[in-house]
Short mmCIF file of C-alpha atoms and ligand atoms in Angstrom, two decimals:
data_model
loop_
_atom_site.label_atom_id
_atom_site.label_comp_id
_atom_site.label_asym_id
_atom_site.label_seq_id
_atom_site.Cartn_x
_atom_site.Cartn_y
_atom_site.Cartn_z
CA MET A 417 -22.81 -97.81 12.80
CA ARG A 418 -24.64 -95.23 10.89
CA ASP A 419 -23.14 -91.78 11.76
CA GLN A 420 -25.39 -89.43 13.83
CA ASN A 421 -25.62 -86.78 10.96
CA ALA A 422 -27.04 -89.33 8.30
CA ASN A 423 -30.13 -87.82 8.11
CA ILE A 424 -28.60 -84.60 6.15
CA LEU A 425 -30.27 -84.43 2.96
CA LEU A 426 -28.86 -81.52 1.37
CA ARG A 427 -24.77 -82.08 1.16
CA PRO A 428 -23.94 -78.79 -1.04
CA ARG A 429 -20.04 -80.54 -0.88
CA ARG A 430 -20.91 -83.29 -3.05
CA LEU A 431 -20.90 -80.78 -6.36
CA ARG A 432 -17.48 -79.67 -4.95
CA SER A 433 -15.77 -82.87 -4.39
CA GLY A 434 -13.69 -83.18 -7.63
CA PRO A 435 -12.44 -81.06 -10.55
CA SER A 436 -14.90 -82.69 -12.95
CA ILE A 437 -17.89 -82.14 -11.14
CA ARG A 438 -16.89 -78.44 -10.62
CA SER A 439 -16.29 -77.91 -13.79
CA MET A 440 -20.04 -79.02 -14.95
CA VAL A 441 -21.44 -76.93 -12.19
CA ARG A 442 -19.44 -73.89 -12.75
CA GLU A 443 -21.96 -71.10 -13.26
CA THR A 444 -19.74 -68.44 -14.65
CA ARG A 445 -16.86 -68.87 -17.43
CA LEU A 446 -13.94 -66.43 -18.36
CA HIS A 447 -13.24 -66.57 -22.43
CA ALA A 448 -10.66 -64.64 -24.35
CA ASP A 449 -13.55 -63.14 -26.41
CA ASP A 450 -14.74 -61.26 -23.09
CA LEU A 451 -11.38 -59.60 -23.01
CA ILE A 452 -10.22 -56.30 -24.43
CA MET A 453 -6.76 -55.10 -24.30
CA PRO A 454 -6.08 -51.48 -23.97
CA LEU A 455 -2.96 -50.07 -25.85
CA PHE A 456 -1.11 -46.93 -25.74
CA VAL A 457 0.73 -45.53 -28.76
CA GLU A 458 2.97 -42.59 -28.82
CA PRO A 459 4.78 -41.00 -31.42
CA GLY A 460 8.31 -42.46 -32.53
CA SER A 461 9.86 -45.46 -33.75
CA ASN A 462 10.87 -48.95 -32.27
CA VAL A 463 9.48 -47.50 -29.09
CA LYS A 464 8.12 -49.93 -26.62
CA ARG A 465 8.30 -47.82 -23.17
CA PRO A 466 7.87 -49.62 -20.13
CA ILE A 467 4.78 -47.63 -17.46
CA THR A 468 6.59 -47.66 -14.82
CA LEU A 469 3.24 -47.66 -12.49
CA MET A 470 2.17 -50.39 -14.32
CA PRO A 471 4.55 -53.12 -14.04
CA GLY A 472 4.39 -55.34 -17.79
CA GLN A 473 2.31 -52.79 -19.72
CA TYR A 474 4.22 -50.17 -22.16
CA ARG A 475 3.57 -47.39 -24.84
CA TYR A 476 4.08 -48.37 -28.29
CA SER A 477 5.22 -46.65 -31.44
CA ILE A 478 2.76 -46.95 -34.39
CA ASP A 479 5.67 -49.73 -36.06
CA MET A 480 5.51 -51.86 -32.68
CA LEU A 481 2.13 -52.17 -32.76
CA PRO A 482 1.45 -55.06 -35.16
CA ALA A 483 3.57 -57.20 -32.78
CA ALA A 484 2.10 -56.54 -29.74
CA VAL A 485 -1.47 -57.23 -31.30
CA ASP A 486 0.41 -60.69 -32.94
CA ALA A 487 0.88 -61.57 -28.82
CA LEU A 488 -2.88 -60.75 -28.19
CA LEU A 489 -4.17 -62.84 -30.96
CA GLU A 490 -1.68 -65.90 -30.66
CA VAL A 491 -3.69 -66.43 -27.01
CA GLY A 492 -6.96 -65.60 -28.57
CA VAL A 493 -7.42 -61.86 -27.78
CA ARG A 494 -9.17 -60.07 -30.57
CA SER A 495 -10.03 -56.79 -29.82
CA VAL A 496 -7.91 -53.69 -28.57
CA ILE A 497 -8.96 -50.25 -27.47
CA LEU A 498 -6.42 -47.52 -28.39
CA PHE A 499 -5.33 -44.32 -26.36
CA GLY A 500 -2.66 -41.89 -28.11
CA ILE A 501 -0.18 -39.82 -26.85
CA PRO A 502 0.06 -36.93 -29.01
CA GLU A 503 3.10 -35.30 -30.65
CA ARG A 504 1.85 -31.97 -29.08
CA LYS A 505 -1.04 -30.59 -26.67
CA ASP A 506 -2.88 -27.62 -27.15
CA SER A 507 -6.08 -25.93 -25.39
CA THR A 508 -8.61 -27.80 -27.51
CA GLY A 509 -6.80 -30.94 -28.18
CA SER A 510 -6.67 -30.27 -32.02
CA ASP A 511 -4.07 -33.15 -32.45
CA SER A 512 -6.84 -35.75 -32.13
CA LEU A 513 -8.94 -34.30 -34.66
CA HIS A 514 -7.38 -34.67 -37.78
CA ASP A 515 -6.66 -37.97 -39.98
CA ASP A 516 -2.75 -37.39 -39.67
CA GLY A 517 -3.32 -37.77 -35.74
CA ILE A 518 -1.54 -40.71 -33.57
CA VAL A 519 -4.71 -42.81 -32.94
CA GLN A 520 -5.51 -42.61 -36.81
CA LYS A 521 -2.59 -43.43 -38.09
CA ALA A 522 -2.21 -46.66 -35.68
CA LEU A 523 -5.69 -47.26 -36.86
CA ARG A 524 -4.46 -47.11 -40.64
CA THR A 525 -1.33 -49.07 -39.95
CA LEU A 526 -3.72 -51.85 -37.57
CA ARG A 527 -6.26 -51.89 -40.23
CA SER A 528 -3.69 -53.13 -43.12
CA SER A 529 -1.69 -55.48 -40.85
CA HIS A 530 -4.68 -57.24 -39.09
CA PRO A 531 -7.90 -57.12 -40.96
CA ASP A 532 -9.79 -59.01 -38.43
CA LEU A 533 -8.59 -57.28 -35.37
CA TYR A 534 -11.79 -55.63 -33.50
CA LEU A 535 -10.40 -52.02 -33.53
CA ILE A 536 -11.86 -49.90 -30.36
CA THR A 537 -10.80 -45.88 -30.05
CA ASP A 538 -11.07 -44.19 -26.72
CA VAL A 539 -13.12 -40.53 -27.81
CA CYS A 540 -12.04 -37.95 -25.14
CA LEU A 541 -9.71 -34.86 -25.50
CA CYS A 542 -7.77 -35.16 -22.30
CA GLU A 543 -4.99 -37.07 -23.44
CA TYR A 544 -4.52 -34.19 -25.78
CA THR A 545 -5.40 -30.78 -24.22
CA ASP A 546 -2.67 -28.85 -22.26
CA HIS A 547 -4.84 -28.67 -19.32
CA GLY A 548 -5.72 -32.49 -19.25
CA HIS A 549 -9.46 -32.13 -19.08
CA CYS A 550 -11.88 -34.03 -21.06
CA GLY A 551 -13.20 -30.59 -23.09
CA VAL A 552 -12.98 -27.06 -23.84
CA LEU A 553 -11.91 -25.40 -20.32
CA ARG A 554 -12.99 -21.58 -20.10
CA ASN A 555 -12.64 -20.09 -16.59
CA GLY A 556 -12.11 -23.47 -15.03
CA VAL A 557 -15.44 -25.30 -16.21
CA VAL A 558 -15.34 -27.44 -18.88
CA ILE A 559 -17.99 -26.36 -21.71
CA ASN A 560 -20.11 -29.65 -22.37
CA ASP A 561 -22.26 -28.46 -26.12
CA GLU A 562 -18.76 -27.06 -27.38
CA THR A 563 -16.58 -29.88 -26.42
CA LEU A 564 -19.49 -32.44 -28.26
CA ARG A 565 -18.54 -30.58 -31.56
CA LEU A 566 -14.99 -31.63 -31.14
CA LEU A 567 -15.38 -35.35 -30.19
CA GLN A 568 -17.79 -35.46 -32.69
CA LYS A 569 -15.09 -34.67 -35.00
CA GLN A 570 -12.63 -37.06 -33.56
CA ALA A 571 -14.79 -39.82 -33.33
CA VAL A 572 -15.76 -39.40 -37.64
CA SER A 573 -11.88 -39.32 -38.07
CA HIS A 574 -11.38 -42.43 -36.11
CA ALA A 575 -14.32 -44.20 -37.94
CA ASP A 576 -12.76 -42.99 -41.33
CA SER A 577 -9.30 -44.36 -40.38
CA GLY A 578 -10.76 -47.61 -39.53
CA ALA A 579 -11.95 -48.26 -36.14
CA ASP A 580 -15.06 -50.73 -35.81
CA MET A 581 -15.67 -48.77 -32.49
CA VAL A 582 -15.70 -45.60 -30.76
CA ALA A 583 -15.93 -45.59 -27.43
CA PRO A 584 -16.26 -41.69 -25.69
CA SER A 585 -15.13 -41.74 -22.26
CA GLY A 586 -15.39 -38.05 -21.26
CA MET A 587 -18.80 -38.02 -19.41
CA MET A 588 -20.43 -34.91 -21.37
CA ASP A 589 -24.23 -34.73 -21.64
CA GLY A 590 -25.71 -35.59 -24.88
CA MET A 591 -22.37 -37.40 -25.97
CA THR A 592 -23.60 -40.69 -27.26
CA ALA A 593 -26.65 -38.89 -29.72
CA ALA A 594 -24.02 -36.47 -30.62
CA LEU A 595 -21.46 -39.23 -32.23
CA ARG A 596 -24.20 -41.47 -33.57
CA SER A 597 -25.53 -38.28 -35.32
CA SER A 598 -22.28 -37.04 -37.10
CA LEU A 599 -21.16 -41.06 -37.45
CA ASP A 600 -24.58 -41.55 -39.28
CA THR A 601 -24.21 -38.30 -41.34
CA GLU A 602 -21.09 -38.98 -42.84
CA GLY A 603 -21.86 -42.59 -43.67
CA HIS A 604 -20.71 -44.79 -40.82
CA THR A 605 -23.84 -46.40 -39.58
CA GLY A 606 -21.98 -49.42 -39.39
CA VAL A 607 -19.64 -47.87 -36.67
CA SER A 608 -20.58 -48.91 -33.09
CA ILE A 609 -20.55 -46.87 -29.88
CA MET A 610 -19.52 -48.27 -26.89
CA SER A 611 -20.31 -45.52 -24.02
CA TYR A 612 -18.22 -44.83 -20.62
CA SER A 613 -21.88 -44.75 -19.51
CA VAL A 614 -21.02 -44.53 -15.61
CA LYS A 615 -17.68 -43.32 -15.00
CA TYR A 616 -16.94 -42.32 -11.35
CA ALA A 617 -14.54 -39.72 -10.43
CA SER A 618 -12.27 -42.59 -9.18
CA ALA A 619 -8.66 -42.43 -7.46
CA TYR A 620 -8.54 -45.88 -9.24
CA TYR A 621 -7.06 -44.04 -12.20
CA GLY A 622 -4.13 -42.97 -10.84
CA PRO A 623 -1.49 -45.02 -13.02
CA PHE A 624 -3.44 -44.60 -16.51
CA ARG A 625 -2.59 -41.10 -16.09
CA GLU A 626 1.49 -41.56 -16.17
CA ALA A 627 0.47 -44.04 -19.06
CA ALA A 628 -1.57 -41.21 -20.98
CA ASP A 629 0.08 -38.07 -19.61
CA SER A 630 -3.40 -37.04 -18.89
CA SER A 631 -3.49 -35.56 -15.63
CA PRO A 632 -5.43 -32.18 -15.10
CA GLN A 633 -3.15 -29.56 -14.69
CA GLN A 634 -5.71 -27.70 -12.29
CA GLY A 635 -9.07 -29.07 -10.64
CA ASN A 636 -10.27 -32.45 -10.83
CA ARG A 637 -13.03 -34.12 -12.83
CA ARG A 638 -15.44 -34.11 -10.38
CA ALA A 639 -17.99 -32.01 -12.18
CA TYR A 640 -18.38 -34.41 -15.16
CA GLN A 641 -17.80 -37.59 -13.69
CA MET A 642 -19.70 -39.73 -11.79
CA ASP A 643 -19.76 -39.27 -7.42
CA PRO A 644 -18.55 -42.43 -6.32
CA PRO A 645 -21.44 -42.58 -3.52
CA ASN A 646 -24.31 -42.54 -6.11
CA ARG A 647 -26.17 -45.71 -7.33
CA ARG A 648 -29.42 -44.53 -8.74
CA GLU A 649 -27.59 -41.94 -10.96
CA ALA A 650 -25.74 -44.97 -12.84
CA LEU A 651 -29.43 -46.24 -14.01
CA ARG A 652 -30.09 -42.83 -15.03
CA GLU A 653 -26.79 -42.26 -17.61
CA ALA A 654 -26.88 -45.71 -18.74
CA ARG A 655 -30.76 -45.73 -19.20
CA LEU A 656 -30.12 -42.22 -21.16
CA ASP A 657 -27.04 -43.77 -23.13
CA VAL A 658 -29.34 -46.53 -24.13
CA ALA A 659 -31.97 -44.03 -25.48
CA GLU A 660 -29.12 -42.15 -27.13
CA GLY A 661 -28.20 -45.19 -29.73
CA ALA A 662 -25.42 -46.71 -27.37
CA ASP A 663 -24.47 -50.54 -28.96
CA ILE A 664 -22.55 -51.50 -25.59
CA ILE A 665 -22.61 -49.54 -21.95
CA MET A 666 -19.56 -49.36 -19.64
CA VAL A 667 -18.97 -48.88 -16.34
CA LYS A 668 -15.98 -47.64 -14.60
CA PRO A 669 -14.31 -48.65 -12.38
CA ALA A 670 -15.15 -52.03 -12.33
CA LEU A 671 -14.14 -53.83 -8.80
CA ALA A 672 -15.22 -51.11 -6.22
CA TYR A 673 -18.23 -50.96 -8.81
CA LEU A 674 -19.57 -54.64 -8.88
CA ASP A 675 -23.03 -53.43 -7.47
CA ILE A 676 -23.09 -51.09 -10.12
CA VAL A 677 -22.29 -53.67 -13.09
CA ARG A 678 -24.92 -56.10 -11.70
CA MET A 679 -27.62 -53.26 -11.31
CA VAL A 680 -27.07 -52.12 -14.93
CA ARG A 681 -26.75 -55.54 -16.39
CA ASP A 682 -30.18 -56.39 -14.59
CA ASP A 683 -31.72 -53.16 -15.95
CA VAL A 684 -30.68 -52.81 -19.73
CA ALA A 685 -30.63 -55.40 -22.55
CA CYS A 686 -27.30 -54.29 -24.67
CA PRO A 687 -24.11 -55.87 -23.79
CA VAL A 688 -22.56 -54.35 -20.61
CA ALA A 689 -18.69 -53.54 -20.20
CA CYS A 690 -16.67 -52.96 -17.40
CA TYR A 691 -12.94 -51.38 -17.10
CA ASN A 692 -10.48 -52.95 -14.79
CA VAL A 693 -8.86 -49.89 -14.69
CA SER A 694 -5.07 -49.15 -13.93
CA GLY A 695 -5.41 -48.81 -10.23
CA GLU A 696 -7.00 -52.36 -9.90
CA TYR A 697 -4.20 -53.70 -12.19
CA SER A 698 -1.64 -52.26 -10.06
CA MET A 699 -2.56 -53.12 -6.77
CA ILE A 700 -2.54 -56.77 -7.53
CA LYS A 701 0.91 -56.32 -9.27
CA ALA A 702 2.10 -54.57 -6.54
CA ALA A 703 1.12 -56.96 -4.07
CA ALA A 704 2.05 -60.02 -5.78
CA ALA A 705 5.80 -58.56 -6.33
CA ALA A 706 5.78 -57.96 -2.44
CA GLY A 707 5.35 -61.92 -2.04
CA MET A 708 1.53 -61.09 -0.32
CA ILE A 709 -0.47 -62.74 -2.79
CA ASP A 710 -0.65 -65.19 -5.96
CA GLU A 711 -0.80 -62.85 -8.85
CA GLN A 712 -2.23 -65.15 -11.38
CA ALA A 713 -5.02 -66.54 -8.86
CA VAL A 714 -5.68 -63.13 -8.04
CA MET A 715 -5.88 -61.80 -11.29
CA MET A 716 -8.13 -64.78 -12.41
CA GLU A 717 -10.58 -64.70 -9.55
CA THR A 718 -10.51 -60.53 -10.00
CA LEU A 719 -11.51 -61.07 -13.48
CA VAL A 720 -14.30 -63.78 -13.03
CA SER A 721 -15.87 -61.80 -10.20
CA MET A 722 -16.65 -59.33 -12.95
CA LYS A 723 -18.04 -61.65 -14.93
CA ARG A 724 -20.30 -62.96 -12.28
CA ALA A 725 -21.62 -59.41 -11.15
CA GLY A 726 -22.84 -59.44 -15.05
CA ALA A 727 -20.23 -58.08 -17.12
CA ASP A 728 -20.32 -59.23 -20.90
CA LEU A 729 -17.05 -57.60 -21.79
CA ILE A 730 -13.96 -56.42 -19.61
CA LEU A 731 -11.42 -54.07 -20.65
CA THR A 732 -8.47 -55.31 -18.87
CA TYR A 733 -4.73 -55.08 -18.82
CA PHE A 734 -4.43 -58.29 -17.94
CA ALA A 735 -6.05 -59.29 -20.99
CA GLU A 736 -2.93 -61.20 -22.70
CA ASP A 737 -1.91 -62.77 -19.39
CA ALA A 738 -5.45 -64.27 -18.79
CA ALA A 739 -6.16 -65.38 -21.95
CA ARG A 740 -2.61 -67.27 -21.95
CA LEU A 741 -4.14 -68.86 -18.99
CA LEU A 742 -7.29 -69.79 -20.34
CA LYS A 743 -5.36 -71.04 -23.52
CA GLN A 744 -3.53 -73.42 -20.92
CA GLY A 745 -6.79 -74.47 -19.61
CA ALA A 746 -7.47 -72.53 -16.58
CA PRO A 747 -10.96 -72.58 -15.44
ZN1 ZN B 1447 -10.54 -37.83 -20.66
#
C-alpha cells in the first residue's frame, strides 16, 4: 500500500543520506591554506612559556620558533603572523622600530630557516608601549598622525627584515595609505598589507592581553576601535582601506561579527580575513575542559562558520589542530 505522503515531491533528506553524497554537495570547505597561525615571540632562549589563559598556546623565544613552524608545516599551515613582546617598553614603543627588535630578529631567523614560510607581522605599538595604548599618548588621547609616523618606521623595518605582509592593527585613520606609501618609497612594493580594517573594541580580546602583555594601563581603546553595535561604519572602514591600497581586509573579532564578515565579503573584491580571537579560542577550550562540549567538533564547526560567512582566510590559534584534523580527512 502506498504511503499517504508519497506525493511529497521534494525530499532534501535524499542528499543527506550518507557520507558520500553529503561530501559531494557540501557548499563550504575548510582547507589548511585558509589558516594563519598567530605566534608570540619573547626575549631569551630555550623558552616555550605556556599562556595560562589560552591553553595549548605558548610564548616562544626566537630559537624555539623554527621547531614550532616545522610542526605547522607538517600539517600544511604555511603562514604565521608574529606578535612581539619586547625587552623593554617605553612611551613610544621605540623597541619595535629598529632592526634589532624582537619581531625583526624573529623574521630574519625564520626567513633563513624556512624560506617558503609566508611571514606576516602585526604592526602596532600596544605590545611595546608602557601605557599599553596603540599609539603616542598625550593627555589620555592617542595622537593619530604622530602614531602613523612610528607605524611607518615599524612596517618598513619588518619589510627590511623579511616580512611578506604587514598587518596594521591600530585602527588609526590613514594607516593603510601611510604604510603603503612608506613601503613603496623604501623599495618594498612587493610587500602586501592586510589591514585590520574593521576592528571592534571587544571584550573577546581578554586572554590575548595576557599573551602579549598589552593591556592599557589606563582607559580603554574605544576612542579608536569600533563600537560593537555599528554595522554601516564597518563598510566605511573597509571601503576606505580598499581605497588606501589594502590587499586584504580583516574583520576582528570573528564569531560575534559574522554578519559583518558577510557584509564586507559582499561589498569588496579583495580577499577578506577574519580573526578568530583569543576569547573565542579560550571559551571553547574552557567549555571542553569542563566536559561541556566536544572540543574538536566545536572547533571545526566554528571555523567553517567563518568560511560560510565569507572569510577567505582565518587567523586562528586552532590553525595547527584544525589542519591536523583536515589532514586526517575531516571535512
Ligand atoms: Zn594595538
